XYZ file of C-alpha atoms in Angstrom:
476
model
C 131.873 97.666 155.785
C 129.958 99.982 157.600
C 129.252 102.212 154.616
C 128.206 99.335 152.363
C 124.544 99.839 151.046
C 123.862 96.113 150.624
C 125.192 95.390 154.127
C 122.801 98.083 155.534
C 119.987 96.466 153.704
C 120.692 93.134 155.195
C 120.784 94.727 158.583
C 117.428 96.596 157.761
C 115.678 93.526 156.475
C 117.051 90.702 158.687
C 117.498 90.625 162.603
C 121.304 90.517 163.530
C 121.237 86.573 164.354
C 118.328 85.421 162.246
C 118.809 82.084 160.794
C 116.934 83.230 157.821
C 118.021 84.300 154.389
C 115.854 86.372 152.368
C 115.137 85.421 148.584
C 113.470 86.847 145.531
C 113.043 84.883 142.186
C 114.467 86.621 139.166
C 112.244 84.940 136.342
C 112.836 87.010 133.420
C 116.313 87.718 131.655
C 115.720 91.499 131.870
C 114.838 91.474 135.533
C 118.016 89.416 136.040
C 120.301 91.688 134.016
C 118.812 94.924 135.748
C 119.674 93.337 139.165
C 123.064 92.449 138.543
C 123.811 95.908 137.031
C 122.350 97.716 139.994
C 124.398 95.625 142.329
C 127.586 96.660 140.650
C 126.737 100.249 140.750
C 125.779 99.863 144.526
C 128.822 97.954 145.428
C 131.290 99.670 147.854
C 134.147 97.171 148.646
C 134.079 93.930 146.635
C 132.454 91.935 143.757
C 132.995 88.186 143.183
C 131.544 86.722 140.085
C 131.626 83.173 139.138
C 130.404 81.897 135.919
C 130.513 79.093 133.402
C 129.895 81.446 130.331
C 130.759 85.216 129.839
C 130.027 86.163 126.331
C 131.594 88.994 124.632
C 128.311 90.436 123.473
C 126.541 93.593 124.259
C 125.332 92.627 127.838
C 128.747 90.970 128.581
C 130.651 94.010 127.509
C 128.360 96.129 129.497
C 128.777 94.508 132.727
C 132.336 94.316 132.133
C 132.386 97.921 131.646
C 130.551 98.520 134.821
C 132.889 96.296 136.804
C 135.796 98.398 135.480
C 133.996 101.733 136.622
C 133.460 100.056 139.810
C 137.094 99.150 140.146
C 137.937 102.653 139.256
C 136.046 103.882 142.381
C 138.120 101.227 144.519
C 136.014 98.209 144.556
C 137.940 94.939 144.456
C 136.517 92.766 141.787
C 137.488 89.077 141.157
C 136.037 87.228 138.086
C 136.280 83.472 138.018
C 135.279 81.637 134.620
C 135.435 78.137 133.565
C 137.718 77.511 130.396
C 135.337 75.528 128.326
C 133.847 78.724 126.629
C 136.367 81.324 127.864
C 138.683 80.787 124.887
C 137.994 83.096 122.071
C 137.020 85.794 124.522
C 140.560 86.429 125.893
C 140.696 89.945 124.832
C 137.691 91.159 127.029
C 138.925 89.215 130.007
C 142.436 90.540 129.456
C 141.079 94.109 129.378
C 139.302 93.535 132.722
C 142.220 91.681 134.360
C 144.666 94.862 133.293
C 142.817 96.871 135.892
C 144.850 97.065 139.147
C 141.673 96.257 141.145
C 140.572 93.485 138.971
C 141.959 89.803 138.818
C 140.565 87.449 136.220
C 141.242 83.533 136.885
C 140.240 80.726 134.607
C 139.238 77.375 135.954
C 140.961 74.032 134.650
C 142.372 75.434 131.195
C 144.273 74.089 128.559
C 147.282 75.955 127.209
C 146.167 76.292 123.491
C 143.543 79.092 123.380
C 142.323 78.233 120.012
C 142.635 76.200 116.598
C 143.643 72.346 116.286
C 146.047 72.527 119.159
C 143.120 73.515 121.587
C 141.118 70.589 120.268
C 143.939 68.284 120.584
C 144.699 69.161 124.032
C 141.016 68.778 125.059
C 141.108 65.272 123.736
C 144.502 64.389 125.145
C 143.334 65.436 128.553
C 139.749 63.898 128.220
C 139.272 62.992 132.116
C 140.530 66.332 133.386
C 138.914 68.427 130.914
C 135.419 66.860 131.698
C 135.535 68.267 135.201
C 133.926 71.526 134.599
C 132.947 74.495 136.918
C 129.424 74.997 136.150
C 128.676 76.820 139.270
C 127.287 80.375 138.959
C 127.517 82.906 141.687
C 127.570 86.675 142.064
C 128.291 88.320 145.517
C 128.466 92.136 146.379
C 130.269 93.289 149.531
C 129.738 89.899 151.066
C 126.109 90.668 152.003
C 123.943 90.220 148.745
C 124.403 87.768 145.690
C 122.671 85.871 143.091
C 122.798 82.203 142.115
C 120.841 80.143 139.767
C 120.846 78.810 136.124
C 122.113 81.925 134.022
C 125.390 82.545 132.483
C 126.263 86.079 131.298
C 125.401 86.967 127.712
C 122.370 88.329 125.555
C 120.417 85.115 125.308
C 120.236 84.849 129.084
C 119.111 88.627 129.621
C 116.190 88.759 126.842
C 118.503 90.875 124.684
C 119.139 88.432 121.729
C 116.881 89.503 118.840
C 116.414 85.768 117.682
C 117.284 83.263 120.504
C 116.617 83.743 124.069
C 116.361 81.344 127.022
C 113.749 80.878 129.568
C 115.932 80.796 132.810
C 115.653 81.412 136.542
C 117.913 83.104 139.201
C 117.488 83.816 142.960
C 118.518 87.191 144.458
C 119.701 86.663 148.108
C 120.533 88.653 151.315
C 121.479 87.009 154.499
C 123.721 84.338 156.067
C 123.810 82.097 153.023
C 126.086 84.714 151.124
C 128.692 83.151 153.235
C 128.690 79.732 151.766
C 128.116 81.198 148.380
C 131.293 82.950 148.756
C 132.933 79.758 150.094
C 131.877 78.071 146.694
C 133.628 80.992 144.793
C 136.845 80.739 147.093
C 137.013 76.995 146.723
C 137.620 77.425 142.858
C 139.597 80.583 143.178
C 142.071 78.986 145.177
C 142.361 75.625 143.432
C 145.449 74.517 141.852
C 143.789 74.212 138.624
C 142.728 77.788 138.575
C 145.111 80.190 136.793
C 145.265 84.070 136.224
C 144.324 84.773 132.864
C 147.387 86.772 132.195
C 149.207 83.313 132.259
C 147.049 82.164 129.371
C 146.715 84.821 126.622
C 149.301 85.756 124.218
C 151.274 89.069 124.837
C 149.716 90.873 121.928
C 146.285 90.279 123.765
C 147.402 92.287 126.791
C 145.337 95.458 126.707
C 145.790 98.790 128.577
C 143.994 101.731 130.146
C 142.641 102.986 126.697
C 140.956 99.524 126.059
C 139.450 99.736 129.544
C 138.348 103.329 128.822
C 136.650 102.213 125.672
C 134.735 99.343 127.678
C 133.494 101.965 130.168
C 132.541 104.495 127.476
C 130.323 101.866 125.878
C 128.662 101.109 129.045
C 128.025 104.949 129.639
C 126.928 105.870 126.344
C 123.517 105.546 124.520
C 122.737 101.639 124.935
C 120.851 99.655 122.367
C 119.164 97.387 125.053
C 115.478 96.989 125.518
C 116.527 97.148 129.235
C 117.557 100.581 130.573
C 119.788 99.825 133.776
C 120.086 102.302 136.449
C 122.880 104.886 135.998
C 124.770 105.780 138.923
C 124.865 104.580 142.506
C 122.025 106.693 143.739
C 119.567 105.379 141.035
C 120.849 101.777 141.560
C 120.331 101.913 145.321
C 116.826 103.324 144.662
C 116.036 100.297 142.465
C 117.538 97.801 144.713
C 115.503 99.132 147.887
C 112.323 98.099 146.117
C 113.908 94.567 145.340
C 114.969 94.128 148.826
C 111.674 95.167 150.212
C 110.087 92.179 148.391
C 112.569 89.439 149.716
C 111.138 86.395 151.355
C 112.861 85.268 154.547
C 113.041 81.573 154.782
C 115.245 78.793 156.266
C 117.480 77.453 153.457
C 120.683 75.564 152.811
C 123.364 76.159 150.038
C 125.103 73.138 148.899
C 128.041 73.426 146.297
C 130.354 70.821 144.845
C 134.093 71.632 145.400
C 136.547 70.910 142.766
C 137.857 67.312 142.418
C 140.774 66.327 144.765
C 142.124 64.241 141.737
C 141.087 65.575 138.157
C 142.197 62.289 136.539
C 140.107 59.953 138.931
C 136.950 58.252 137.595
C 134.047 60.237 138.390
C 131.576 57.472 139.690
C 130.147 59.091 142.796
C 127.353 61.451 143.049
C 128.446 64.857 144.081
C 127.158 66.619 147.173
C 124.627 68.765 145.165
C 123.285 65.587 143.504
C 123.049 63.868 147.033
C 121.077 66.649 148.372
C 118.636 66.191 145.584
C 118.453 62.362 146.075
C 117.620 62.889 149.884
C 114.774 65.535 149.102
C 113.392 63.124 146.490
C 113.457 60.146 148.884
C 111.353 62.136 151.523
C 108.942 63.587 148.978
C 105.424 62.497 149.899
C 103.092 63.438 147.081
C 104.601 65.274 144.244
C 107.888 66.216 142.527
C 108.118 68.800 139.755
C 111.182 68.921 137.754
C 112.219 71.974 135.418
C 115.802 70.980 133.741
C 117.195 72.157 130.387
C 118.900 68.729 130.284
C 117.343 65.864 131.493
C 119.030 62.317 131.722
C 118.113 59.648 134.196
C 119.618 56.131 133.592
C 118.890 52.804 135.314
C 121.157 53.984 138.465
C 119.151 57.100 139.061
C 115.601 55.609 138.155
C 116.264 52.671 140.658
C 116.663 55.594 143.338
C 113.649 57.486 142.062
C 111.049 54.828 141.256
C 108.333 55.415 143.331
C 110.540 56.232 146.470
C 108.474 53.727 148.357
C 105.222 55.776 147.918
C 102.757 54.575 145.118
C 101.041 58.020 145.365
C 103.954 59.965 144.396
C 103.715 61.957 141.090
C 107.009 62.849 139.267
C 106.496 65.299 136.474
C 109.403 66.585 134.450
C 109.477 69.472 131.803
C 112.502 69.764 129.373
C 113.585 70.765 125.953
C 112.047 69.161 122.910
C 114.608 68.364 120.204
C 113.792 71.610 118.255
C 114.202 73.754 121.364
C 117.427 72.119 122.681
C 120.712 74.165 122.016
C 122.523 70.966 121.770
C 121.350 67.907 119.867
C 123.886 65.686 121.635
C 122.348 66.334 124.915
C 118.976 65.624 123.410
C 120.065 62.592 122.136
C 121.259 61.348 125.556
C 117.856 62.199 127.015
C 116.271 60.413 124.169
C 118.115 57.257 124.798
C 116.609 57.113 128.218
C 113.058 58.727 127.480
C 111.169 55.521 127.262
C 112.609 53.877 130.260
C 111.738 57.076 132.372
C 108.117 56.879 131.122
C 107.924 53.141 131.798
C 109.170 54.020 135.542
C 106.088 56.296 135.917
C 107.675 59.666 135.174
C 105.500 62.238 133.299
C 107.548 63.955 130.490
C 106.515 67.187 129.055
C 108.780 69.038 126.213
C 108.815 72.577 125.397
C 107.152 73.666 121.970
C 109.093 76.065 120.038
C 105.889 78.014 119.518
C 104.818 78.148 123.262
C 102.229 80.578 123.783
C 103.965 81.435 127.287
C 107.057 82.633 125.609
C 105.633 86.071 125.722
C 105.292 86.010 129.370
C 108.708 84.308 129.795
C 110.727 86.289 127.336
C 110.528 90.052 127.310
C 112.203 90.079 123.739
C 109.426 88.551 121.938
C 111.554 88.098 118.749
C 112.393 84.669 120.130
C 108.784 83.728 120.382
C 106.604 81.924 117.761
C 109.466 80.282 115.713
C 112.840 78.786 116.439
C 114.229 81.052 118.939
C 113.075 79.830 122.375
C 115.212 77.263 124.587
C 114.882 76.143 128.199
C 117.907 76.764 130.397
C 116.369 76.710 133.956
C 117.023 74.210 136.579
C 114.661 73.952 139.396
C 112.796 71.000 141.401
C 109.696 71.442 143.672
C 108.953 68.966 146.361
C 105.432 68.759 147.499
C 104.853 72.438 146.822
C 106.933 73.337 150.206
C 110.616 72.956 149.219
C 112.562 74.514 146.307
C 115.564 73.154 144.878
C 117.211 75.668 142.516
C 120.769 76.527 141.211
C 122.980 75.435 138.297
C 122.424 71.602 138.535
C 120.632 70.148 135.606
C 119.044 66.733 136.422
C 121.438 64.698 134.248
C 124.558 62.704 134.571
C 127.089 65.465 133.817
C 125.858 67.515 136.651
C 125.331 64.467 138.849
C 129.051 63.179 138.482
C 131.267 65.500 136.561
C 130.313 69.346 136.952
C 130.816 71.572 139.928
C 127.265 72.854 140.690
C 125.794 75.223 143.381
C 122.069 74.828 144.632
C 119.964 76.423 146.998
C 117.398 74.303 149.153
C 114.775 76.824 150.324
C 111.966 75.709 152.664
C 109.500 78.313 151.585
C 105.783 77.092 150.386
C 105.592 80.673 148.973
C 108.497 80.388 146.784
C 107.977 76.607 145.988
C 104.382 77.292 144.980
C 105.596 80.104 142.699
C 107.812 77.972 140.792
C 105.304 75.024 140.852
C 102.608 77.209 139.121
C 105.387 78.352 136.478
C 105.896 74.791 135.661
C 102.311 73.988 135.674
C 101.707 76.639 133.071
C 104.642 75.616 131.050
C 103.219 71.936 130.703
C 99.884 73.031 129.454
C 99.130 71.988 125.892
C 99.669 75.452 124.290
C 103.230 75.402 125.698
C 104.532 71.608 125.550
C 104.211 68.406 124.065
C 103.020 65.690 126.445
C 105.319 62.678 125.552
C 103.586 59.277 126.352
C 103.544 55.548 125.409
C 100.621 54.647 123.448
C 98.856 51.136 123.743
C 101.387 49.585 121.398
C 104.310 50.838 123.517
C 105.397 53.621 120.889
C 106.223 57.110 121.852
C 103.683 59.771 120.921
C 103.625 63.664 121.455
C 100.206 65.166 122.111
C 99.113 68.725 122.622
C 95.347 69.148 122.575
C 94.049 67.746 119.401
C 97.557 67.410 117.785
C 99.461 63.889 117.783
C 102.897 63.158 116.543
C 104.595 59.894 116.161
C 108.080 61.304 115.942
C 109.791 64.362 117.317
C 107.429 67.199 116.508
C 108.543 70.084 114.322
C 112.001 68.540 113.659
C 113.215 68.018 110.129
C 114.294 64.520 109.022
C 118.183 65.189 109.366
C 117.678 66.651 112.987
C 115.740 63.611 113.915
C 118.199 61.115 112.382
C 121.294 62.930 113.911
C 119.649 62.593 117.316
C 118.816 59.066 116.882
C 122.270 57.982 115.610
C 123.811 59.872 118.682
C 121.452 58.197 121.068
C 122.968 54.838 120.381
C 126.223 55.920 121.726
C 126.615 55.281 125.470
C 128.065 58.765 125.996
C 125.354 60.254 128.424
C 127.512 60.855 131.002
C 129.292 63.391 129.057
C 126.487 65.402 127.603
């Protein structure tokens, strides 16, 4: 790969036998989109993309079109998707897969692609279906990559006019690209992973004309707020500045491989969760948690209570009922919220009118109303170590989903994320959830105090409350 631009960048910025990998935070959706787009343009040999969701929307179609253009110039492209959200977008994936240099595979699918038959199959294969590939990775030429919390779609890239997600990714260059590729291959080669061509109906099979239309969409006038680099030269110039700003650090990558037995009970924490527990047990003064979905039950709270250190502060920032994209997930959190508080955790919930939205989300149409949601997943330990990736601090991620996480031993990066979380939990951005003197929940922000879920209507609060009575938090 001597002619690979990203490999040359690795050799330029890291010593040949350096144990360090170099990192940069991608804190806005626009930034994350532009870097992915530039990496596709700069690729010389291979692109491997692994995602839980790839939407058939403007940004999803743009990146698909650019992958086809890369394949046209000889780049080998592999796209690996989880089945839970793939159905319905089969035509897009079939179009990509029809290129001789692109292969698309689907992890743990059910045969029916739509309708009642699909729902019946999901229910009939409940244990197997609940084992999902939530891992996210993007690797170019085996030398540079991205991992983190984002899926592929407008709401993850600050391009949706109404709803956008606060999220976080990491651009990386160096030795840990190897383990990131191992995560991809563990699922790519799994017996429950199938070529997309075996799943879609024959009439969905598309040809060179359909591919050409996708490429044309990606080369014409774009309706995006972001304007990606056009062509290899512009992309390389864009990326050179990004690679210059990378921070070298000692780090580890941990991923959860597919289960050996998809039908077996999922009662043991997976490697990524065990890594989180180890870091938590060694924390001395502070743990800052940023998690879109947050559910810790007695088993986890027994492990986290104090960690043998009465001085340890555990602060968690998550979605409120009105910013959570899934009321079911919020209900599981609500079921255990009081117990988390009694165990000494501090809880903060994102306000839909958070003033910080205009710094977090480039497309401000999501700000000031009901268009903001939290999707990021990061934990900071003692402002020295950053744990970041696809893992939510909830039971589904701990026991059921496949996840990929980075453990980065960098005070600079840890402090940067800690500062973001500290800003997010300020009263103008979050509700501080507490137990009052009577032991009842209250939500506070400056002079405002609520005795129920703020800004949520009666039926939404009732739905969440009723769902919270059900012991289903492991599947949320």
